């Protein structure tokens, strides 16, 4: 399937074939998300970690394929299930792990935690604990790009549950009207919390852009190359000034909605079946079939990444807590416009 | 010096700021046609594409304004009637107000939400209310409520220059009132109250339309030999409590007045802070004047039965003075 997709892409021109750097980078990032999330799960279940957290295991190909198709200046908005997006956009394990442990060197200095990781310097405009919270922010970020005359586009990640928010329709209308550079990338993992999509959602998701003249594509979200290509196509369209696209990436989360909860709403057999379509072994099989890497090479990546994750935990545990005296800091910016008389 | 209405003064403020700063954009319904009260009239002619007609999608308007502000623009949003902002409370409270704090200070959100509030000509329940207490309750927002044209311009420019989300509340009934307004750039700092009138017997703390009514109330009270000091807060968040406490330490009595509901209203916050700081010095409990806890009815006779005006402020001040008189009599 991936090979087919690659050939198709090749026919459309080399432009859409990722470079070797990108191909290897996608592998490393997918493994990175997997190992980071498995470690977070372990530490969370051992009650070493505060708060609660949503696991991205099984959905790695969507974040990684999507972010790999972006240029460095491009932006993303994320969701409550945002660790994968942050890692895919380049946020490092130490800053992420320290944030999850509520420590000072965390990405948000311990203010945000799992559901609010952001790194504006990398164009990661924040995970969001409000389902659908990214729609308006993405539209606004793209509006700013249009006004400031830069080429930055915004990739808006959201779930199949979020597509039923009014904000989705409000922002797709507005971004289509103004041809803003946004890509709406829906991670259809088949469930919103505990409820299967069939019970809440009418019609075909990919058709939801049609009334607004926004093209909708459906891709195998467990195929990192397919996601990469779909986002590249949408990015090209956005940069040509033709406006937003909607992509539905069909995928599956291997664990429950929250780490640590029971999962009575689907059977073990279903999950086992879905695990056979695990995006990482699939991609590794492709890389090996193309002769780009061998089994030992793959194992080396897992080893290195696992060590980096372990180091990030050691870093987080050794890091300082934020000073309670700073708890009220950063509520308000003290800066003003340069022209202010004050 | 030009003699301008509040609407004209804020229109002037928009032009002054937008000429200085090409990153300011304006978003709202009917905005090219001047907005519901003419506060934006003519801006499209001068600033073109920076004045954006928005769909009736309040959540998107506020969400996009916050997103654009976090990416380097200054956004001024017209919500028209303040009631319409309720459709955007998620974006306002959960995004705009929180982005900076929850991301550890990474984001700046310089946006102004202009909302018309208060009663006017029997606009009834969905076009007459005042929600400043709801906004003031949320950390991360600033809340401004001018009472005259001079402040309206200076506060709006200061709000636009501020790097935080600011709710700018324009009371409908006082929009036509005129004052001398300097041309060009000046700012009235957020968080600085104004003493409108000095007095010795009672401090009336108010803002927006009730600051206007408080000045009239002080005239009435003077006829009865009661000397009222009038403080116009101008900004609700940040609250200039120092100016209030200094005055009440002198007068020993306070009345807090607003048009919004008394119950759970912003006056309760001011009263509590006065009592926490000055309990032993007060000669009377801090009085509150506000709307009764009902929706605003349509019929003029009913509307006046819910919404307070000058008379209620006068009555509250009299009561504060009389109460302390009784206390003194009993003590002697
Ligand atoms: C506005 C809002 N409503 C409800 C919730 C509770 N909630 C958190 S995640 C979630 C399900 C979201 O489903 P989906 O968008 O498909 O994302 P997924 O969890 O599947 O990644 C819900 C209902 C919330 N966080 N925000």
XYZ file of C-alpha atoms and ligand atoms in Angstrom:
700
model
C 0.000 0.000 0.000
C 2.724 2.421 0.954
C 4.777 1.275 -1.968
C 1.843 1.923 -4.220
C 1.443 5.358 -2.739
C 5.133 6.035 -3.219
C 5.050 5.022 -6.843
C 2.059 7.209 -7.420
C 3.906 10.078 -5.817
C 6.971 9.386 -7.885
C 4.875 9.633 -11.024
C 3.755 13.077 -9.988
C 7.355 14.146 -9.701
C 10.249 13.765 -7.327
C 9.180 16.860 -5.447
C 6.866 14.745 -3.321
C 9.354 12.017 -2.556
C 10.780 12.680 0.876
C 14.549 12.862 1.015
C 16.450 10.129 2.827
C 16.891 12.498 5.765
C 13.147 12.913 6.010
C 12.520 9.176 5.620
C 14.925 8.323 8.433
C 13.759 11.267 10.517
C 10.163 10.057 10.309
C 11.225 6.626 11.505
C 13.148 8.045 14.443
C 10.301 10.354 15.448
C 7.689 7.595 15.282
C 9.832 5.373 17.461
C 10.469 8.378 19.698
C 6.765 9.010 20.238
C 6.152 5.318 20.885
C 8.904 5.021 23.475
C 8.112 8.356 25.082
C 4.445 7.436 25.431
C 5.179 3.932 26.735
C 7.471 5.403 29.369
C 4.917 8.062 30.311
C 2.330 5.318 30.666
C 4.593 3.280 32.917
C 5.477 6.241 35.117
C 1.914 7.430 35.218
C 0.547 4.023 36.203
C 3.211 3.833 38.907
C 1.754 7.116 40.188
C 5.032 8.933 39.845
C 3.545 11.530 37.510
C 0.926 14.169 38.407
C -2.207 15.016 36.422
C -3.620 12.816 33.723
C -2.514 12.042 30.227
C -3.785 10.761 26.881
C -1.658 8.274 25.009
C -0.779 8.700 21.328
C 0.428 5.102 20.925
C -0.854 3.707 17.631
C -1.399 7.108 16.002
C 2.258 8.067 15.470
C 2.087 8.094 11.685
C -0.395 10.973 11.636
C 1.670 13.461 13.653
C 4.951 12.409 12.076
C 3.767 12.261 8.472
C 1.940 15.558 8.911
C 4.783 17.499 10.504
C 7.417 16.050 8.163
C 5.512 17.570 5.254
C 5.815 21.086 6.716
C 8.524 23.708 6.292
C 10.432 24.862 9.376
C 8.463 28.130 9.779
C 5.089 26.403 9.618
C 2.805 26.141 12.621
C 0.689 23.478 14.248
C -2.202 23.533 16.687
C -2.736 20.427 18.760
C -5.157 18.631 21.044
C -5.461 17.053 24.485
C -3.671 14.043 22.915
C -0.759 16.230 21.941
C 2.537 14.586 22.943
C 2.975 13.073 19.487
C 2.366 16.392 17.753
C 4.911 18.155 19.956
C 7.599 15.518 19.393
C 6.872 15.456 15.679
C 7.299 19.255 15.562
C 10.651 18.968 17.270
C 10.044 19.579 20.970
C 12.743 17.651 22.818
C 12.151 14.803 25.287
C 13.749 16.643 28.251
C 11.478 19.707 27.921
C 8.457 17.461 27.448
C 9.205 15.019 30.224
C 10.049 17.841 32.645
C 6.728 19.481 31.798
C 4.863 16.223 32.460
C 6.590 16.016 35.825
C 5.675 19.650 36.563
C 9.279 20.806 36.707
C 10.874 24.172 36.053
C 12.753 23.283 32.836
C 9.531 21.946 31.298
C 8.394 23.329 27.950
C 5.944 25.611 29.788
C 7.919 25.929 33.039
C 5.468 23.569 34.729
C 2.427 25.762 34.063
C 0.845 23.569 31.421
C 1.445 19.853 31.889
C 0.379 17.117 29.511
C -2.571 18.927 27.932
C -0.840 22.286 27.404
C 2.594 21.635 25.978
C 3.647 24.401 23.623
C 6.820 25.677 22.042
C 6.150 28.819 20.072
C 9.788 28.987 18.935
C 9.208 25.745 17.033
C 5.782 26.752 15.726
C 4.035 24.403 18.156
C 1.150 26.645 19.237
C 0.025 24.416 22.019
C -1.795 21.291 23.016
C -5.303 22.156 24.099
C -7.481 20.656 26.808
C -10.598 22.052 25.183
C -11.803 19.819 22.385
C -11.897 21.989 19.254
C -9.820 24.726 20.881
C -7.374 24.759 18.003
C -9.819 25.707 15.248
C -10.025 29.415 16.016
C -6.362 29.675 16.924
C -5.351 28.037 13.641
C -7.604 30.371 11.658
C -6.114 33.338 13.504
C -2.538 32.173 13.042
C -3.206 31.809 9.323
C -4.880 35.220 9.225
C -1.767 36.714 10.821
C 0.423 34.979 8.246
C -1.736 36.402 5.458
C -1.494 39.923 6.890
C 2.187 39.762 7.699
C 2.833 38.436 4.213
C 4.803 35.356 5.168
C 4.371 31.870 3.783
C 3.768 30.107 7.101
C 0.880 27.708 7.016
C -0.918 26.192 9.971
C -1.585 22.487 10.342
C -4.562 22.031 12.662
C -4.695 18.587 14.293
C -8.037 17.555 15.756
C -10.013 14.415 16.555
C -13.081 12.843 15.019
C -15.001 13.984 18.086
C -13.958 17.610 17.566
C -15.332 17.656 14.025
C -18.814 18.002 15.526
C -17.947 21.284 17.236
C -19.468 24.438 15.774
C -15.990 25.924 15.751
C -14.970 23.441 13.049
C -17.670 24.728 10.740
C -17.077 28.350 11.680
C -13.386 28.147 10.960
C -13.610 26.100 7.774
C -16.106 28.646 6.402
C -13.912 31.606 7.285
C -10.605 30.106 6.177
C -12.164 28.959 2.896
C -13.708 32.391 2.325
C -10.361 34.119 2.806
C -8.280 31.284 1.315
C -6.192 31.126 4.440
C -3.246 28.728 4.586
C -4.656 26.064 6.915
C -4.712 22.284 6.756
C -7.385 20.616 8.866
C -6.027 17.171 9.723
C -8.571 14.985 11.481
C -7.228 12.017 13.424
C -10.088 9.584 13.170
C -9.220 7.060 15.856
C -12.858 5.869 15.793
C -13.720 6.970 19.322
C -14.422 10.190 21.178
C -13.620 9.303 24.739
C -15.641 6.064 25.134
C -18.183 6.554 22.373
C -17.767 5.088 18.920
C -18.035 7.484 16.022
C -21.101 5.709 14.581
C -23.104 6.765 17.601
C -22.406 10.490 17.273
C -21.507 11.464 13.762
C -23.576 11.669 10.576
C -22.244 11.413 7.067
C -18.738 10.983 5.763
C -16.119 13.058 7.560
C -14.210 13.892 4.389
C -17.376 15.446 2.932
C -17.583 18.059 5.641
C -15.494 20.482 3.610
C -17.567 20.082 0.461
C -20.234 22.730 1.177
C -17.434 25.243 1.677
C -15.550 24.256 -1.467
C -12.798 22.712 0.611
C -11.341 19.498 -0.818
C -11.510 16.488 1.494
C -9.147 13.540 1.333
C -9.228 10.314 3.289
C -5.971 8.540 3.992
C -4.716 5.511 5.860
C -3.490 7.212 8.999
C -1.289 4.246 9.860
C 0.711 4.794 6.684
C 3.173 7.558 7.386
C 3.990 8.071 3.722
C 0.342 8.400 2.786
C -0.150 11.034 5.472
C 3.014 12.805 4.358
C 1.815 12.945 0.775
C -1.676 14.102 1.623
C -0.322 16.933 3.769
C 2.223 17.871 1.085
C -0.576 18.151 -1.449
C -2.627 20.287 0.940
C 0.411 22.405 1.805
C 1.142 23.074 -1.845
C -2.431 24.153 -2.342
C -2.301 26.432 0.703
C 0.955 28.014 -0.463
C -0.517 28.631 -3.889
C -3.076 30.763 -2.089
C -5.950 28.365 -2.745
C -6.939 27.995 0.882
C -7.592 25.205 3.319
C -7.897 21.435 2.849
C -9.467 18.760 4.990
C -7.702 15.439 5.500
C -9.206 12.538 7.398
C -6.503 10.163 8.642
C -8.034 6.873 9.767
C -6.163 5.397 12.691
C -6.641 3.770 16.080
C -5.401 4.359 19.595
C -4.013 1.205 21.159
C -4.759 2.195 24.761
C -7.735 3.767 26.508
C -8.742 7.399 26.260
C -6.910 8.319 29.467
C -3.890 6.426 30.613
C -5.000 4.111 33.401
C -8.702 3.776 32.687
C -10.671 0.628 31.909
C -11.697 0.168 28.282
C -15.061 -1.611 28.344
C -16.283 -0.117 25.069
C -14.230 -2.236 22.682
C -13.047 -5.829 22.715
C -9.525 -7.130 23.182
C -9.962 -8.923 19.887
C -10.672 -5.619 18.109
C -7.568 -4.070 19.584
C -5.428 -7.107 18.709
C -6.695 -6.924 15.142
C -5.850 -3.229 14.945
C -2.426 -3.761 16.429
C -1.601 -5.854 13.384
C -1.717 -2.575 11.473
C 0.746 -0.901 13.822
C 2.222 1.978 11.809
C 5.807 1.498 12.983
C 6.524 -2.133 11.956
C 4.731 -1.353 8.707
C 7.031 1.531 7.945
C 10.081 -0.448 9.001
C 9.069 -3.260 6.629
C 8.862 -0.739 3.821
C 12.211 0.847 4.655
C 13.798 -2.584 4.706
C 12.110 -3.704 1.485
C 13.504 -0.579 -0.199
C 16.937 -1.500 1.131
C 17.214 1.758 3.069
C 17.826 0.177 6.439
C 18.209 -3.341 7.818
C 16.823 -4.973 10.952
C 19.951 -4.146 12.931
C 19.678 -0.519 11.843
C 16.095 -0.383 13.054
C 17.031 -1.985 16.356
C 19.757 0.624 16.773
C 17.224 3.429 16.454
C 14.995 1.854 19.098
C 17.944 1.490 21.417
C 19.124 5.077 20.996
C 15.687 6.560 21.337
C 14.897 4.474 24.393
C 18.089 5.675 26.018
C 17.160 9.301 25.233
C 13.742 8.801 26.791
C 15.283 7.254 29.898
C 17.692 10.171 30.134
C 14.814 12.617 29.869
C 13.142 10.959 32.858
C 16.350 11.202 34.872
C 16.615 14.859 33.836
C 13.026 15.563 34.848
C 13.336 13.828 38.196
C 16.523 15.721 39.013
C 15.093 19.056 37.878
C 13.912 21.753 40.264
C 10.265 22.351 41.052
C 8.981 25.778 40.051
C 9.210 28.297 42.904
C 5.782 28.788 44.540
C 6.624 32.487 44.759
C 6.314 32.592 40.952
C 2.828 31.044 40.822
C 1.228 34.331 39.762
C 3.908 35.247 37.203
C 3.096 35.451 33.506
C -0.615 35.944 34.020
C -0.291 39.295 32.278
C 2.351 40.532 29.885
C 3.970 43.695 31.192
C 4.994 44.772 27.699
C 3.122 47.257 25.514
C 3.156 48.343 21.886
C 6.359 50.165 20.974
C 4.394 53.337 20.218
C 2.676 53.443 23.621
C 3.261 56.653 25.560
C 3.396 54.747 28.851
C -10.180 71.108 21.328
C -12.756 68.939 19.529
C -15.973 68.318 21.415
C -16.810 64.656 20.762
C -19.316 62.017 21.780
C -17.978 58.781 23.228
C -18.630 57.020 19.922
C -16.721 59.705 18.015
C -13.917 59.629 20.560
C -13.401 55.878 20.235
C -13.603 56.151 16.453
C -10.819 58.750 16.705
C -8.878 56.416 19.020
C -9.048 53.638 16.420
C -7.668 55.948 13.723
C -4.854 57.264 15.904
C -3.739 53.747 16.848
C -4.185 52.260 13.378
C -2.156 55.047 11.763
C 0.672 54.375 14.197
C 0.635 50.623 13.922
C 0.062 48.687 10.683
C -0.289 45.422 12.627
C -3.661 46.483 14.084
C -6.637 44.776 12.439
C -10.339 45.156 13.215
C -12.805 42.259 13.080
C -16.546 42.202 13.491
C -20.011 41.972 12.044
C -21.023 44.816 9.721
C -17.685 46.352 10.496
C -17.221 47.983 7.102
C -20.532 49.707 7.620
C -19.384 51.156 10.896
C -20.617 48.621 13.419
C -23.879 48.813 15.304
C -23.131 52.191 16.917
C -20.906 53.892 14.351
C -17.805 53.377 16.475
C -16.040 51.957 13.413
C -17.561 54.275 10.805
C -15.177 55.221 8.028
C -12.353 52.956 9.142
C -12.718 50.758 6.079
C -12.334 53.781 3.806
C -9.054 54.684 5.460
C -7.623 51.268 6.353
C -9.146 48.938 3.751
C -8.377 45.269 4.221
C -7.354 45.779 7.825
C -11.059 46.131 8.606
C -12.537 42.647 8.224
C -16.207 41.763 7.853
C -16.693 38.605 9.895
C -19.388 35.946 9.596
C -21.835 35.641 12.497
C -19.470 33.169 14.136
C -18.641 34.662 17.508
C -16.529 31.730 18.666
C -14.461 31.899 15.505
C -14.136 35.681 15.717
C -12.696 35.595 19.222
C -10.666 32.417 18.659
C -9.120 33.805 15.481
C -8.503 37.174 17.119
C -6.614 35.416 19.910
C -4.717 33.232 17.452
C -3.766 36.195 15.270
C -2.771 38.216 18.338
C -0.503 35.407 19.513
C 1.176 35.521 16.092
C 2.096 39.178 15.925
C -1.024 41.184 15.114
C -2.979 43.493 17.418
C -6.635 42.659 17.045
C -9.630 44.806 17.886
C -12.879 42.870 17.859
C -16.368 44.280 17.802
C -18.818 42.047 19.628
C -21.589 44.596 19.176
C -23.905 43.849 22.141
C -22.103 42.246 25.064
C -24.648 39.427 25.123
C -23.236 38.180 21.810
C -19.880 37.546 23.437
C -21.453 34.683 25.385
C -21.157 32.564 22.218
C -17.419 33.133 22.421
C -16.877 32.618 26.138
C -15.061 29.341 25.524
C -12.541 31.069 23.263
C -12.304 34.060 25.573
C -11.982 32.235 28.884
C -10.326 28.981 27.855
C -8.047 30.310 25.120
C -7.429 34.072 25.061
C -7.218 34.503 28.831
C -5.128 31.365 29.425
C -2.689 31.100 26.523
C 0.020 33.173 28.152
C -0.135 31.634 31.591
C -0.577 27.978 30.714
C 2.218 28.076 28.148
C 4.612 29.512 30.721
C 4.679 33.060 29.375
C 5.430 32.110 25.746
C 2.407 33.815 24.204
C 1.280 37.433 24.115
C -2.359 38.080 23.273
C -2.827 41.777 22.463
C -6.521 41.900 21.662
C -9.386 44.208 22.567
C -12.981 43.028 22.693
C -15.310 45.994 22.337
C -18.780 45.261 23.732
C -21.801 47.543 24.195
C -23.572 46.971 27.493
C -26.327 48.443 29.657
C -29.939 49.324 29.100
C -31.244 51.558 26.364
C -34.768 52.260 25.097
C -36.329 49.005 26.243
C -33.916 46.732 24.414
C -35.069 43.963 26.779
C -33.356 40.925 28.212
C -30.913 39.987 25.462
C -29.651 43.474 24.572
C -29.536 45.318 27.920
C -27.284 43.512 30.314
C -23.932 44.279 31.904
C -21.484 41.410 32.356
C -18.357 43.054 33.758
C -18.382 40.819 36.833
C -18.263 37.726 34.625
C -15.222 39.039 32.757
C -13.555 40.421 35.887
C -13.810 37.008 37.507
C -11.462 35.466 34.932
C -7.722 35.918 35.559
C -5.769 36.987 32.497
C -8.370 39.449 31.211
C -8.389 43.194 31.800
C -11.722 45.000 31.963
C -12.325 48.649 31.106
C -15.551 50.672 31.439
C -15.255 54.378 30.593
C -17.809 57.006 31.614
C -16.927 59.918 29.323
C -15.473 60.717 25.925
C -12.028 61.806 27.145
C -11.492 58.539 28.991
C -13.133 56.554 26.216
C -10.442 57.590 23.760
C -7.497 57.418 26.154
C -8.517 54.082 27.601
C -9.156 52.542 24.196
C -5.738 53.550 22.924
C -4.181 52.225 26.131
C -6.128 48.979 25.719
C -4.962 48.545 22.124
C -1.342 49.174 23.161
C -1.637 46.623 25.975
C -0.185 43.180 25.253
C -3.069 41.385 27.018
C -6.702 40.634 26.192
C -8.802 43.632 27.259
C -12.589 43.715 27.484
C -13.671 47.247 26.615
C -17.250 47.897 27.755
C -19.134 50.801 26.220
C -22.372 51.675 27.959
C -24.988 52.357 25.316
C -26.929 55.111 27.053
C -23.938 57.389 27.604
C -22.452 56.976 24.124
C -23.871 60.304 22.871
C -22.508 62.311 25.817
C -19.848 64.771 24.716
C -16.632 66.101 26.180
C -13.491 67.878 25.034
C -11.181 65.284 23.561
C -7.587 66.110 22.635
C -6.485 65.310 19.111
C -3.788 62.725 18.441
C -2.167 60.208 20.726
C -2.774 60.094 24.461
C -3.457 57.235 26.844
C -5.419 56.919 30.045
C -3.536 54.176 31.898
C -5.427 51.009 32.752
C -5.722 50.542 36.500
C -5.940 54.202 37.517
C -9.178 55.486 39.014
C -10.181 59.164 38.835
C -11.500 61.221 41.745
C -14.322 63.129 40.072
C -15.299 65.167 43.064
C -13.890 65.580 46.546
C -16.071 65.091 49.598
C -15.873 64.232 53.275
C -18.982 62.262 54.352
C -19.257 59.334 51.966
C -17.324 57.849 49.030
C -19.301 56.765 45.995
C -17.334 54.235 43.935
C -18.716 53.731 40.432
C -17.820 53.276 36.777
C -19.424 53.560 33.363
C -22.952 55.025 33.451
C -23.130 54.892 37.228
C -20.124 57.200 37.474
C -22.208 59.728 35.558
C -25.164 59.105 37.848
C -22.909 59.292 40.908
C -21.889 62.836 39.982
C -25.579 63.823 39.824
C -26.192 62.021 43.096
C -23.418 64.042 44.711
C -25.193 67.259 43.602
C -28.427 66.032 45.188
C -26.677 65.008 48.380
C -24.939 68.381 48.636
C -28.354 70.026 48.824
C -28.988 67.954 51.962
C -25.634 68.856 53.443
C -24.010 65.513 52.652
C -20.574 65.863 51.081
C -19.898 62.962 48.708
C -16.563 62.037 47.145
C -17.007 60.395 43.729
C -14.504 57.878 42.415
C -14.734 56.696 38.812
C -12.836 53.410 38.639
C -12.521 53.591 34.821
C -10.796 50.188 34.900
C -12.273 47.256 36.795
C -9.288 44.955 36.216
C -6.714 45.969 37.261
C -8.628 47.496 40.162
C -7.200 50.697 41.652
C -8.110 49.739 45.201
C -5.522 52.127 46.680
C -7.414 55.192 45.504
C -10.640 53.718 46.885
C -9.150 52.866 50.275
C -7.487 56.243 50.648
C -10.831 57.935 50.083
C -12.858 55.662 52.352
C -10.245 55.990 55.101
C -11.139 59.688 54.983
C -14.949 59.518 54.593
C -15.509 56.309 56.638
C -18.520 55.442 54.492
C -18.817 53.929 51.025
C -21.420 53.215 48.380
C -20.476 51.074 45.369
C -22.681 51.525 42.305
C -23.050 49.753 38.977
C -25.840 48.969 36.576
C -25.182 45.223 36.598
C -26.805 42.900 39.108
C -25.943 43.585 42.735
C -26.056 39.872 43.495
C -22.593 38.461 42.856
C -21.701 41.745 41.208
C -18.408 43.577 41.041
C -19.585 45.883 43.813
C -19.413 42.935 46.181
C -15.709 42.582 45.421
C -15.064 46.275 46.061
C -17.154 46.201 49.253
C -15.318 43.134 50.531
C -11.930 44.684 49.886
C -12.956 47.902 51.661
C -14.200 45.964 54.658
C -11.140 43.751 54.839
C -8.874 46.773 54.872
C -10.891 49.295 56.875
C -13.362 47.340 59.020
C -12.650 49.081 62.309
C -12.691 52.545 60.728
C -16.030 52.244 58.933
C -19.000 54.107 60.367
C -21.508 52.177 58.261
C -21.615 48.985 56.233
C -20.519 49.418 52.611
C -23.696 49.883 50.570
C -24.210 48.376 47.137
C -26.331 49.783 44.321
C -27.090 47.667 41.276
C -29.829 45.942 39.338
C -32.158 43.573 41.132
C -31.437 39.949 40.348
C -33.766 39.609 37.385
C -33.492 39.746 33.616
C -34.110 43.151 32.146
C -37.803 43.464 31.229
C -39.121 45.196 28.144
C -41.856 47.523 29.444
C -40.353 50.893 30.429
C -42.174 50.808 33.763
C -40.726 47.377 34.535
C -37.234 48.183 33.324
C -36.897 51.058 35.766
C -38.089 48.743 38.535
C -35.069 46.505 37.974
C -32.308 48.881 36.895
C -30.975 51.531 39.297
C -30.301 55.186 38.500
C -29.273 58.309 40.393
C -32.059 58.058 42.982
C -30.841 54.713 44.256
C -27.324 56.050 44.721
C -28.664 59.051 46.635
C -30.776 56.783 48.811
C -27.858 54.456 49.561
C -25.606 57.361 50.533
C -28.306 58.810 52.780
C -28.742 55.418 54.420
C -25.002 55.089 55.041
C -24.927 58.499 56.674
C -28.116 57.907 58.666
C -26.982 54.501 59.898
C -23.761 55.855 61.282
C -25.728 58.716 62.867
C -27.890 56.189 64.732
C -24.872 54.255 65.837
C -23.313 57.391 67.210
C -26.526 58.346 69.025
C -26.753 54.960 70.668
C -23.154 55.135 71.722
C -23.605 58.555 73.358
C -15.140 21.206 25.031
C -14.801 19.876 25.613
N -15.791 18.952 25.771
C -15.499 17.760 26.307
C -14.231 17.458 26.714
C -13.911 16.112 27.352
N -13.145 15.314 26.351
C -11.817 15.258 26.386
S -11.199 14.379 25.105
C -12.739 14.035 24.526
C -12.926 13.196 23.301
C -12.369 13.867 22.107
O -12.467 13.009 21.027
P -11.664 13.274 19.708
O -11.802 14.694 19.298
O -12.055 12.256 18.724
O -10.146 13.086 20.143
P -9.426 11.761 20.675
O -9.548 11.747 22.168
O -10.097 10.602 20.057
O -8.011 11.900 20.245
C -13.702 14.615 25.321
C -15.145 14.506 25.098
C -13.248 18.453 26.549
N -11.977 18.262 26.945
N -13.542 19.633 25.972
